[in-house]
Coordinates of C-alpha atoms and ligand atoms in Angstrom, one line a residue:
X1 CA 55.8 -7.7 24.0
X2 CA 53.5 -4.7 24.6
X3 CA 53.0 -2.3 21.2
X4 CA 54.7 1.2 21.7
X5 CA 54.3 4.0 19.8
X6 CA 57.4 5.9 18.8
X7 CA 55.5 9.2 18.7
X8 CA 53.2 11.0 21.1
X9 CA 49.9 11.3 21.0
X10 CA 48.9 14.7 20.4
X11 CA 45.5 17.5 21.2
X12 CA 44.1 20.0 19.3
X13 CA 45.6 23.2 20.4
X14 CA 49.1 21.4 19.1
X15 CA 48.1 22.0 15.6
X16 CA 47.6 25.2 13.6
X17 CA 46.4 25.2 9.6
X18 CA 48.2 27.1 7.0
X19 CA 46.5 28.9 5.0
X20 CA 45.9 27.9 1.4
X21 CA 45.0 30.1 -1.7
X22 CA 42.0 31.9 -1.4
X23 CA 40.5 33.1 -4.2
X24 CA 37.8 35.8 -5.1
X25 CA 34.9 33.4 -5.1
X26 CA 36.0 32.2 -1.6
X27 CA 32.9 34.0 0.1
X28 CA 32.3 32.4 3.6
X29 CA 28.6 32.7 3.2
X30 CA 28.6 30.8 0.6
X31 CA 30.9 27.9 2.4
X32 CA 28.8 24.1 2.7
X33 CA 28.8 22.5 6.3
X34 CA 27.0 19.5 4.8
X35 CA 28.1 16.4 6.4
X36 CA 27.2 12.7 5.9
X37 CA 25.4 11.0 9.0
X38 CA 25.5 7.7 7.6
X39 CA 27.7 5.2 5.0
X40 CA 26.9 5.6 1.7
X41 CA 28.3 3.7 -1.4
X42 CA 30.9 5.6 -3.9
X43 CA 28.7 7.4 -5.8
X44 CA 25.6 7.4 -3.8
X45 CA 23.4 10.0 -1.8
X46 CA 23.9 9.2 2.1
X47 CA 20.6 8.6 3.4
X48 CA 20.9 11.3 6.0
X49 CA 23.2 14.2 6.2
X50 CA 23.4 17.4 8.6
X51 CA 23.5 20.6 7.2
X52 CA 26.6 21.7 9.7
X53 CA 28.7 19.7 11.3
X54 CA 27.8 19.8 15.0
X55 CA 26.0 16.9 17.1
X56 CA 24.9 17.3 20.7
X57 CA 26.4 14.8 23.2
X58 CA 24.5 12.0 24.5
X59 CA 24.3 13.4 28.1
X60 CA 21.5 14.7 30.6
X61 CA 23.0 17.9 30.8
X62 CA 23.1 18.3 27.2
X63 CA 20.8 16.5 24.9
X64 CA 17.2 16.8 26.2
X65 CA 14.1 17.9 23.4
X66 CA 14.6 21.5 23.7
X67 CA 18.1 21.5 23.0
X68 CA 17.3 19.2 20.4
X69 CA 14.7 21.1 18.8
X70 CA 16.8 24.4 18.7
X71 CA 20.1 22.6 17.3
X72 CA 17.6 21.1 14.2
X73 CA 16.9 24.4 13.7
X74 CA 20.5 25.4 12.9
X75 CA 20.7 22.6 10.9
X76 CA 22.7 19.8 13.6
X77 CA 21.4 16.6 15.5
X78 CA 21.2 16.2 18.8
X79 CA 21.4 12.4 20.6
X80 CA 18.9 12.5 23.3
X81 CA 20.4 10.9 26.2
X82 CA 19.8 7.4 26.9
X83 CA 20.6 7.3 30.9
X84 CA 16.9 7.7 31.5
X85 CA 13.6 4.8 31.1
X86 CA 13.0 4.0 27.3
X87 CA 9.5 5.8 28.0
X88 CA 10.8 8.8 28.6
X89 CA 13.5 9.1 26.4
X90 CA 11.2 7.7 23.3
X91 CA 8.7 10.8 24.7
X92 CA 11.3 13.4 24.5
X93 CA 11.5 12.0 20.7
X94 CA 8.5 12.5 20.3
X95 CA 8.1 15.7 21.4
X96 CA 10.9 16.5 18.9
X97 CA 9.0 14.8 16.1
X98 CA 5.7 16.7 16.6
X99 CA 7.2 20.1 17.6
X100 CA 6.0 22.3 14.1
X101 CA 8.2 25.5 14.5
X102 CA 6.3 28.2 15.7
X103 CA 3.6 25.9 16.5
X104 CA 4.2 25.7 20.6
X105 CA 2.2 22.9 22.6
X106 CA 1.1 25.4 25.4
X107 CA 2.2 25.0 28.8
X108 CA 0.3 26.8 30.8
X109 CA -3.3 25.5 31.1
X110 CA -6.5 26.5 32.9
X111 CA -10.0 24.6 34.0
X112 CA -12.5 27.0 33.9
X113 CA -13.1 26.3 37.6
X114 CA -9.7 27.9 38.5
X115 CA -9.5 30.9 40.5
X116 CA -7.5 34.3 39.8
X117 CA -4.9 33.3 42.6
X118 CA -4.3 30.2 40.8
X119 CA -3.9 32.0 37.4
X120 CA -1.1 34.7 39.2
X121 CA 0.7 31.7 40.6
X122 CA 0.8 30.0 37.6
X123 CA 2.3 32.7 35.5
X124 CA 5.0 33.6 38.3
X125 CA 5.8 29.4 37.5
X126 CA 5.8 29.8 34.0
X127 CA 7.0 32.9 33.4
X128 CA 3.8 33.0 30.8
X129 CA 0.5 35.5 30.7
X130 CA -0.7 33.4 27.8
X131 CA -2.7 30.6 28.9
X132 CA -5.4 28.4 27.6
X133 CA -8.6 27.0 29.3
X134 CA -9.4 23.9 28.8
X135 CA -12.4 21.0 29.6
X136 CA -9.2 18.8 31.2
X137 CA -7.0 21.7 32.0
X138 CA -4.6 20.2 29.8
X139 CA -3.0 20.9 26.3
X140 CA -5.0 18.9 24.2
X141 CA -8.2 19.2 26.1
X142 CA -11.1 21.3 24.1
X143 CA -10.6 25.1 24.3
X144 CA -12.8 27.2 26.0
X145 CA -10.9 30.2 26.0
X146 CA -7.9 32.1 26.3
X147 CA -6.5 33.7 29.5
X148 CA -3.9 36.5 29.1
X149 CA -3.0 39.6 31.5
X150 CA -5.3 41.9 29.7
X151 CA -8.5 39.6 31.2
X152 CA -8.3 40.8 34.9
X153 CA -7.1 43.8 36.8
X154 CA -4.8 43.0 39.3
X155 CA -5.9 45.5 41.5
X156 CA -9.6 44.8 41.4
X157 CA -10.4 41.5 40.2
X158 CA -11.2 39.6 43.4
X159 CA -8.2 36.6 43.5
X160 CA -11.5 33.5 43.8
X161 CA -13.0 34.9 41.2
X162 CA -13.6 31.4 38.5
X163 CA -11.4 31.5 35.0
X164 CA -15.1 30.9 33.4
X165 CA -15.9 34.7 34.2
X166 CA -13.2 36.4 33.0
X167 CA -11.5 34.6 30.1
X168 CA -12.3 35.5 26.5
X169 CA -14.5 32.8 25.5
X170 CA -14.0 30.5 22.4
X171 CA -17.0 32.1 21.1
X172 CA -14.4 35.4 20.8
X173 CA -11.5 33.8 19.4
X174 CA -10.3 33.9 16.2
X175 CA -8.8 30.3 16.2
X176 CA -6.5 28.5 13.2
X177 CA -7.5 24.9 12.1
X178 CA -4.8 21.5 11.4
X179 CA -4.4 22.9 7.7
X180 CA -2.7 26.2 9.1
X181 CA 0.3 26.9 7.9
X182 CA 2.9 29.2 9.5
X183 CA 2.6 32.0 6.9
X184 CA -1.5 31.7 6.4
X185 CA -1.0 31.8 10.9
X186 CA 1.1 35.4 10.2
X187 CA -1.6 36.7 8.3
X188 CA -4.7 35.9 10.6
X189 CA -2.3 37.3 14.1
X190 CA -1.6 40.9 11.6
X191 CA -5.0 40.9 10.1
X192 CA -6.7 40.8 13.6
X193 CA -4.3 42.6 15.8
X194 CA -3.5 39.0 18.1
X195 CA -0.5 38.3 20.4
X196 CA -1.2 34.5 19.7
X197 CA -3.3 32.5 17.8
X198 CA -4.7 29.1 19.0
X199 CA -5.1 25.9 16.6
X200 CA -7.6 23.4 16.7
X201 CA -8.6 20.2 15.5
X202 CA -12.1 19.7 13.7
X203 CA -13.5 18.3 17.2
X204 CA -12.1 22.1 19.3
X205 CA -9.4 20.3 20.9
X206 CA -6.6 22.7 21.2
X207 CA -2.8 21.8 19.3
X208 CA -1.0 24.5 19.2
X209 CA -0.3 28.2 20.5
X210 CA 1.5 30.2 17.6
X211 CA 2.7 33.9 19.1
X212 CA 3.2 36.7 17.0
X213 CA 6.9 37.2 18.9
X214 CA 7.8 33.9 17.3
X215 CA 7.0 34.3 13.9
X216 CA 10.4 36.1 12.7
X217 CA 12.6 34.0 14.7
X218 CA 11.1 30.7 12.9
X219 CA 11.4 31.9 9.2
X220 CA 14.8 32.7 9.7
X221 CA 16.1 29.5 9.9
X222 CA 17.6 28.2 6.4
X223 CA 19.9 25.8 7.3
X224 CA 17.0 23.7 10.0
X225 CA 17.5 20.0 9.3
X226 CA 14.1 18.6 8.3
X227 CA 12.6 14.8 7.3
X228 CA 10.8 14.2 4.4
X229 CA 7.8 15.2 6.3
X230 CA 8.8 18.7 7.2
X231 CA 9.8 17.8 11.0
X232 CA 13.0 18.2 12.4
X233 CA 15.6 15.7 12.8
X234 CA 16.2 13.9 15.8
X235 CA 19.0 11.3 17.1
X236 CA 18.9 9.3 20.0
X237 CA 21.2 7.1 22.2
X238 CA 21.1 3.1 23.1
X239 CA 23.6 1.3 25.1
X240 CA 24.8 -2.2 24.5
X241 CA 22.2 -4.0 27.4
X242 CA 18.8 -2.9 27.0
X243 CA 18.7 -2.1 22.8
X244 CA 16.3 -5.3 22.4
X245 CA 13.6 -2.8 24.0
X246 CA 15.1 0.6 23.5
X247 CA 15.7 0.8 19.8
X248 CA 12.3 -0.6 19.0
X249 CA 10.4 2.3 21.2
X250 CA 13.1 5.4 19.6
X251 CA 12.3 3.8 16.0
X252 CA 8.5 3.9 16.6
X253 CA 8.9 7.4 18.1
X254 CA 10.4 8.4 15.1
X255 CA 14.3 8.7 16.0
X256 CA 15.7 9.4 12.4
X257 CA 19.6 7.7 14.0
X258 CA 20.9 5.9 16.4
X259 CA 24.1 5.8 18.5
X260 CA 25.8 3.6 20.9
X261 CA 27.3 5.5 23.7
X262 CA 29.8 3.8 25.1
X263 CA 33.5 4.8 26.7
X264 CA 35.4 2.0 24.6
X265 CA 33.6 0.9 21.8
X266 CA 35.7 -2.2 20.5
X267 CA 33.5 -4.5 22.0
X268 CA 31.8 -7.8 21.4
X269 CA 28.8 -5.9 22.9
X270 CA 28.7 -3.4 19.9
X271 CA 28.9 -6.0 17.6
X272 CA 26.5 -7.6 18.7
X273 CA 24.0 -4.8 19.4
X274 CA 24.6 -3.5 15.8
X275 CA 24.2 -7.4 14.3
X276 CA 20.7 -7.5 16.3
X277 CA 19.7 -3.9 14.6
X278 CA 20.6 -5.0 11.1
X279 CA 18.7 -8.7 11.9
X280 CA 15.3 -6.8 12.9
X281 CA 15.7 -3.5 11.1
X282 CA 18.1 -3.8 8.1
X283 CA 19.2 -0.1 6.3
X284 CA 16.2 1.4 7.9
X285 CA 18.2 2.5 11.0
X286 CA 20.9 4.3 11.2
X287 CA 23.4 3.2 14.2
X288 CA 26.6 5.0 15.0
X289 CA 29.3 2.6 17.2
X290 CA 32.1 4.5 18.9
X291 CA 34.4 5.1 20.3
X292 CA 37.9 3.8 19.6
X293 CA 40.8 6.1 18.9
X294 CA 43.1 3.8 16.4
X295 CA 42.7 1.9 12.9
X296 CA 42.0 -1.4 14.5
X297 CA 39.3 -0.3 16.5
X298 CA 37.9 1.7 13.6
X299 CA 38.2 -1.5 11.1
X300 CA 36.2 -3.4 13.8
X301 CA 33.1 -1.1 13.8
X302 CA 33.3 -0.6 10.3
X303 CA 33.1 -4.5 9.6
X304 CA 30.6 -4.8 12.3
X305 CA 28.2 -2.8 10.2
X306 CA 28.2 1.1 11.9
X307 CA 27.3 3.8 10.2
X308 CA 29.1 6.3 11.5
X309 CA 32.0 5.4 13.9
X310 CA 32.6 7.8 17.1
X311 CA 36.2 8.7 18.0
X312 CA 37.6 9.8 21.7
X313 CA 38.1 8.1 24.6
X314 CA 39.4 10.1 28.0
X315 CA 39.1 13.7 26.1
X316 CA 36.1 14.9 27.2
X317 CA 36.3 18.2 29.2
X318 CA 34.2 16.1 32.5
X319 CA 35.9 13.0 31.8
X320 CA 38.7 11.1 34.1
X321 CA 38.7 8.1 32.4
X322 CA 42.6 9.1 31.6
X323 CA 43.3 9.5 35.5
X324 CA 41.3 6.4 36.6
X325 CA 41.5 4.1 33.8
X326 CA 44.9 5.1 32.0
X327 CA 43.2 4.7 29.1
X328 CA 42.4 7.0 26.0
X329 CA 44.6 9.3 23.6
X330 CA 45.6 12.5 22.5
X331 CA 42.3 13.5 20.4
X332 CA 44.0 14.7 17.2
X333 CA 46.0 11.5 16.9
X334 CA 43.1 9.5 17.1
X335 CA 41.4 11.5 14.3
X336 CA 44.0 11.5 12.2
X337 CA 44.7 7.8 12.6
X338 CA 41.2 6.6 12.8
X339 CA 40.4 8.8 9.2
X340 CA 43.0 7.0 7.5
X341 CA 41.7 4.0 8.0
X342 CA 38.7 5.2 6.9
X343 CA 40.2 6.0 3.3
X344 CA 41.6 2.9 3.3
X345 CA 38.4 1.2 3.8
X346 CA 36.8 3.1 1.5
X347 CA 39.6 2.6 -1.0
X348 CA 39.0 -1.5 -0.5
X349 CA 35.5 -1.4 -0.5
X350 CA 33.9 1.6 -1.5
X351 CA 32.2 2.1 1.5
X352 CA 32.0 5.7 3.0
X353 CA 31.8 5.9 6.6
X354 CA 31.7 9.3 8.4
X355 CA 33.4 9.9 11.3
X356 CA 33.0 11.9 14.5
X357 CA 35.0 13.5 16.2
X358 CA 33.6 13.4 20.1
X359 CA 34.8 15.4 22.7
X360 CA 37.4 17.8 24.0
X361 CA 36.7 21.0 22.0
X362 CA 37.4 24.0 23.6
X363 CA 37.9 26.8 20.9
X364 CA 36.0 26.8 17.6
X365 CA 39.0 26.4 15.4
X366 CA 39.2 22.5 17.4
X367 CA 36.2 21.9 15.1
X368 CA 37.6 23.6 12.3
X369 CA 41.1 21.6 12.7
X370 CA 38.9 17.9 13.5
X371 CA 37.3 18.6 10.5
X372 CA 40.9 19.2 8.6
X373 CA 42.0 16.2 9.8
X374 CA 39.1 14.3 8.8
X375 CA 36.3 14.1 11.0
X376 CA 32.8 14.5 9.3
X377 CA 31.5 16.3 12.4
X378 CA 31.8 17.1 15.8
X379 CA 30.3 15.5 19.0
X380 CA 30.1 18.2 21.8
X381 CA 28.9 18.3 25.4
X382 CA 30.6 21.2 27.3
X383 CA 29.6 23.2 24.4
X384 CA 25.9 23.1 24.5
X385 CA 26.0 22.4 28.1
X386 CA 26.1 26.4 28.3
X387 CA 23.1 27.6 26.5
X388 CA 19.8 28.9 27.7
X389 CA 18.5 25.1 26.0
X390 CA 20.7 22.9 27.8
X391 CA 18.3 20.8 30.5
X392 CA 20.8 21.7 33.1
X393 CA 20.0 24.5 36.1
X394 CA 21.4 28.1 35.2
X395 CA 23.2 28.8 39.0
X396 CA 24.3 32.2 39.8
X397 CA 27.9 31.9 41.4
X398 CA 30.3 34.9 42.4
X399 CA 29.7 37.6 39.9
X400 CA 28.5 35.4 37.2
X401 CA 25.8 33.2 35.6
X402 CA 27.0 29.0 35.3
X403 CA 25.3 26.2 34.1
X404 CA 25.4 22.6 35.4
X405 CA 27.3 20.2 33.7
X406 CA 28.1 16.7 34.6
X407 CA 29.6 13.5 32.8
X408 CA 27.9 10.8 32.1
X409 CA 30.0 8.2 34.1
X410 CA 29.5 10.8 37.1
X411 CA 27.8 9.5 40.1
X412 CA 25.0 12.2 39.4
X413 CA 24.0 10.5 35.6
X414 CA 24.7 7.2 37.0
X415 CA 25.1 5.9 33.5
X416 CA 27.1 2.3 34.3
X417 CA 26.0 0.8 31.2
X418 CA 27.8 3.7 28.9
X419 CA 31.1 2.1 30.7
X420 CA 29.2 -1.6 31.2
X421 CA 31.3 -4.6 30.2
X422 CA 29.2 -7.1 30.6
X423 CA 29.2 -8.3 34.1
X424 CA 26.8 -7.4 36.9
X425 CA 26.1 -3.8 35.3
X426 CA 27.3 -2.2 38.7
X427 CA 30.5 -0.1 38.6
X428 CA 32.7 0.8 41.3
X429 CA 34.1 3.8 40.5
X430 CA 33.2 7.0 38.8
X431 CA 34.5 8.2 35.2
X432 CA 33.5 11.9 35.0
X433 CA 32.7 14.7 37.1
X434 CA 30.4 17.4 38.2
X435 CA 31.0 20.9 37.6
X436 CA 29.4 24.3 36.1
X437 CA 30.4 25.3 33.0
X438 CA 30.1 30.1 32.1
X439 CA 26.3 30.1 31.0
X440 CA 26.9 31.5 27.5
X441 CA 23.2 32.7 26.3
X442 CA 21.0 31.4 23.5
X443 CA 21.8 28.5 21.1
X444 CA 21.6 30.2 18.2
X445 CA 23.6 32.8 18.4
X446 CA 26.4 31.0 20.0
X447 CA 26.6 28.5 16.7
X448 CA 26.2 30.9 14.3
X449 CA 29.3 32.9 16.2
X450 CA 31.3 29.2 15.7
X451 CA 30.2 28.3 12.3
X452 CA 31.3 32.3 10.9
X453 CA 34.9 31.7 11.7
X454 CA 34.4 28.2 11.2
X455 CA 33.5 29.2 7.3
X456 CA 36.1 32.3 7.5
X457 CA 39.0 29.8 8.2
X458 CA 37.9 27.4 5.2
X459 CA 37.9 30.2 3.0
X460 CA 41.4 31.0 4.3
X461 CA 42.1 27.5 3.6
X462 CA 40.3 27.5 -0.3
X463 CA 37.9 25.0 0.6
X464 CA 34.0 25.7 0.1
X465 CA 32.8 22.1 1.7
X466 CA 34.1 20.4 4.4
X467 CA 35.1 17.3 1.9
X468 CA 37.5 20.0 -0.1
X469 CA 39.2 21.2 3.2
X470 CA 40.3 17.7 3.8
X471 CA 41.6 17.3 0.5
X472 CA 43.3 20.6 0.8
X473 CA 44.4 21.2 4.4
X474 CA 48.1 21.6 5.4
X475 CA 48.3 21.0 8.9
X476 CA 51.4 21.7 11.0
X477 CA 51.9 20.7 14.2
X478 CA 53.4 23.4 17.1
X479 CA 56.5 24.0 19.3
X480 CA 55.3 23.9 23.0
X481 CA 57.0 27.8 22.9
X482 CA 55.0 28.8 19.4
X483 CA 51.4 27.9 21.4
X484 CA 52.2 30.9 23.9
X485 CA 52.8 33.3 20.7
X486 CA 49.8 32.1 19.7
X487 CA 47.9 33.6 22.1
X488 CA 48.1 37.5 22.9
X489 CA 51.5 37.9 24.8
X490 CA 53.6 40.3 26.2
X491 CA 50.8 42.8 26.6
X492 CA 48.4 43.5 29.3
X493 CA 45.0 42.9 28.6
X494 CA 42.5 45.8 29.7
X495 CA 39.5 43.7 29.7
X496 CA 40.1 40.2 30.7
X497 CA 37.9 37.8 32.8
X498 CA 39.3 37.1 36.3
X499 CA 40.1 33.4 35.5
X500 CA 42.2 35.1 33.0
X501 CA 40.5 32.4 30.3
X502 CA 38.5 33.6 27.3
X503 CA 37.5 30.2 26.2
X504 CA 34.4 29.5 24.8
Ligands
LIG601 P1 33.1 17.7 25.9 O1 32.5 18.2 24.7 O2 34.6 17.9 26.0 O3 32.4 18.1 27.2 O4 33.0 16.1 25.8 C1 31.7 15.4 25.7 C2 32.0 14.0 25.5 O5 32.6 13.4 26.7 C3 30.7 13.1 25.4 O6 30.2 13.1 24.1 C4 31.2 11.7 25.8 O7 31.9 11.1 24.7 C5 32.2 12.0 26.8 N1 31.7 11.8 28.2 C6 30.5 12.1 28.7 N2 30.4 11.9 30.0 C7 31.6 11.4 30.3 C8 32.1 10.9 31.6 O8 31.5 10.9 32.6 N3 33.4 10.4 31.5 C9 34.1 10.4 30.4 N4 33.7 10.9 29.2 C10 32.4 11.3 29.2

């Protein structure tokens, strides 16, 4: 006979935290968001850890190199999608791996042979007046000089005039060298009154633009979540078919961890993907699994060797998996159940293994309550979908800005073998949607907005680290009525969008 539960599962918003004891030294600036990426031995120092608790989704509207990039610099990891050729996933690794902040690979790029009218339509492309001449015309090519808006006059310089004759030439440049570092970079761009200041290798061939506009922005990142070798920290995503070929390229690129994306991740097909990583790589990668919602499926993963295990199926804000499948589970259930299995393993073996909690956050105090109920860190796609870094278009509809956002088992990303069970790798039916999601700005400020109340909270709970709210949190869950008080009620609201919503 089938297994039923005697309770519901349950979501988020159905749970509230009491508060604990807060005491003077309770100072929400001073709160940890350290998390374990990896398992780690009682005792031990996980190999890898993020410095807050927030990982981008695996999805094309989400997790491209940008994104990546600006989410390192808050001290997250994103997981650059995997629906796209190894190539150009391992290059958008890459690209992670050698960005230097403040040290931009320019983008706009000149022969000398160019004309004026190809300069103007350039910049009205880019949206940049900085751009560099080149022997190729291409990034990396030898600098000949620098083009900016204060070489021509639009209203004299004829439009087929060549690059060559108006540029400053190299010969006029100050120029930095490999050695450069961002502070010695500061110095030269005050010291000689420069917008931007070009580095070179010992043969001229140009690396990087660094622009005075960039140089507070980048120092004021104390939380970015750097390697050994001072570069940021990127993750990537394989699937259960191709990871013979993939994880070999996203090692060599440098991918610092691994995760299978997958719907339903109690699978031979994980097993065996993660049995073929340890065989070929040992330690030396780390490979989430995911994701299951209950103890068994947890147990599985755990045994199968994961690192971190993933939990959520059919909770994602895109996702109809629930509708078409009749599969998945409240998402605060599964937490809670899947975290203590996780004590118990850890109890029976002394094995840590972080967990994630993926999808279906709407307010920051979800991630404050997934991390109360035991999740190392959060998984989001909606989320980041919204920001200026996302890879998605920024559409203007009605009154207001949007950005794309679409699921992963949509027809759009195409990404069968996320939902692929082994057969003929076709699927005939989809598993998320398409749809826009409010464009809410830049990256950073949007995070650091979270991760205040997300710090305010645990100090209203007495924990300073993420580990010590777990230990302490009281969580309660609510009456169907008390969720309406919890909202404002009974009162009408003098600035309130039309939807009527204030979410996120
Ligand atoms: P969100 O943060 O609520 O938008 O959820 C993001 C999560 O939804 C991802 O990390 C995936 O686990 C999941 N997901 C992505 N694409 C799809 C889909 O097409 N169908 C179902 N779930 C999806």
């Amino acid at each position: 006979m089938a297994f039923i539960y005697d309770e519901p599962s349950h979501t988020f918003s159905e749970y509230l935290l009491l508060p604990g004891y807060t005491s003077a030294e309770h100072i929400p600036n001073q709160v940890s968001l350290k998390a374990p990426l990896c398992r780690f031995k009682k005792g031990d120092t996980p190999r890898l850890s993020v410095n807050i608790p927030l990982t981008s989704a695996v999805m094309q509207a989400v997790s491209n190199d940008t994104l990546a990039i600006a989410l390192a610099q808050e001290g997250g990891i994103s997981f650059i999608f995997g629906s796209q050729s190894i190539e150009n996933q391992a290059d958008m690794v890459r690209r992670v791996k050698k960005h230097k902040a403040g040290f931009v690979t320019s983008d706009s790029n000149l022969r000398p042979e160019d004309t004026l009218a190809h300069v103007l339509s350039l910049r009205q492309k880019t949206g940049h007046s900085t751009m560099a001449v080149t022997d190729d015309g291409g990034p990396n090519g030898k600098l000949l000089g620098i083009v900016t808006s204060r070489d021509y006059r639009l209203s004299r310089t004829p439009r087929d005039m060549q690059v060559k004759d108006f540029m400053t030439p190299f010969k006029d440049l100050i120029v930095g060298r490999e050695d450069t570092t961002l502070p010695m970079a500061n110095d030269l761009i005050w010291k000689h009154k420069l917008n931007q200041l070009p580095i070179i290798d010992k043969d001229g061939h140009l690396l990087y633009l660094i622009f005075r506009k960039d140089y507070d922005t980048n120092k004021d990142n104390p939380l970015e979540l750097l390697d050994d070798r001072k570069r940021y920290i990127c993750g990537a995503g394989i699937n259960t078919r191709d990871y013979e070929d993939r994880i070999p390229a996203l090692v060599e690129a440098g991918a610092d961890a691994l995760v299978i994306d997958s719907s339903e991740g109690f699978s031979e097909w994980q097993a065996r993907t993660l049995q073929w990583a340890r065989e070929h790589y040992g330690n030396d990668v780390i490979i989430g699994a995911g994701n299951v919602v209950d103890a068994e499926g947890f147990r599985f993963l755990a045994d199968a060797g994961a690192d971190f295990v993933k939990v959520g199926i059919g909770g994602g804000s895109i996702c109809i998996t629930r509708e078409q499948k009749g599969i998945g589970r409240g998402q605060a259930t599964a937490v809670i159940e899947v975290a203590e299995a996780r004590q118990k393993y850890y109890e029976e073996t002394g094995i840590y293994i972080p967990i994630c909690s993926d999808g279906g956050i709407v307010y920051d105090y979800h991630i404050t309550l997934a991390l109360a109920m035991g999740a190392d860190f959060v998984m989001l796609g909606r989320y980041f979908a919204r920001f200026d870094e996302s890879p998605s278009n920024k559409v203007h509809i009605g009154n207001s800005y949007m950005k794309e956002y679409w699921g992963e088992g949509s027809a759009r990303a195409r990404n069968w073998q996320r939902y692929d069970m082994g057969g003929d790798g076709k699927l005939s039916f989809e598993e998320g949607v398409d749809s826009y999601v409010p464009y809410a700005g830049a990256l950073k400020d949007n995070v650091q907005l979270s991760l205040s109340k997300i710090r305010s909270t645990m100090c209203n709970c007495g924990a300073m680290s993420i580990q010590e709210l777990q230990d302490k949190a009281k969580l309660t869950l609510v009456s169907a009525t008390s969720i309406v008080e919890g909202g404002a009620h009974d009162v009408t609201l003098r600035n309130t969008d039309m939807d009527g919503s204030n979410h996120l």
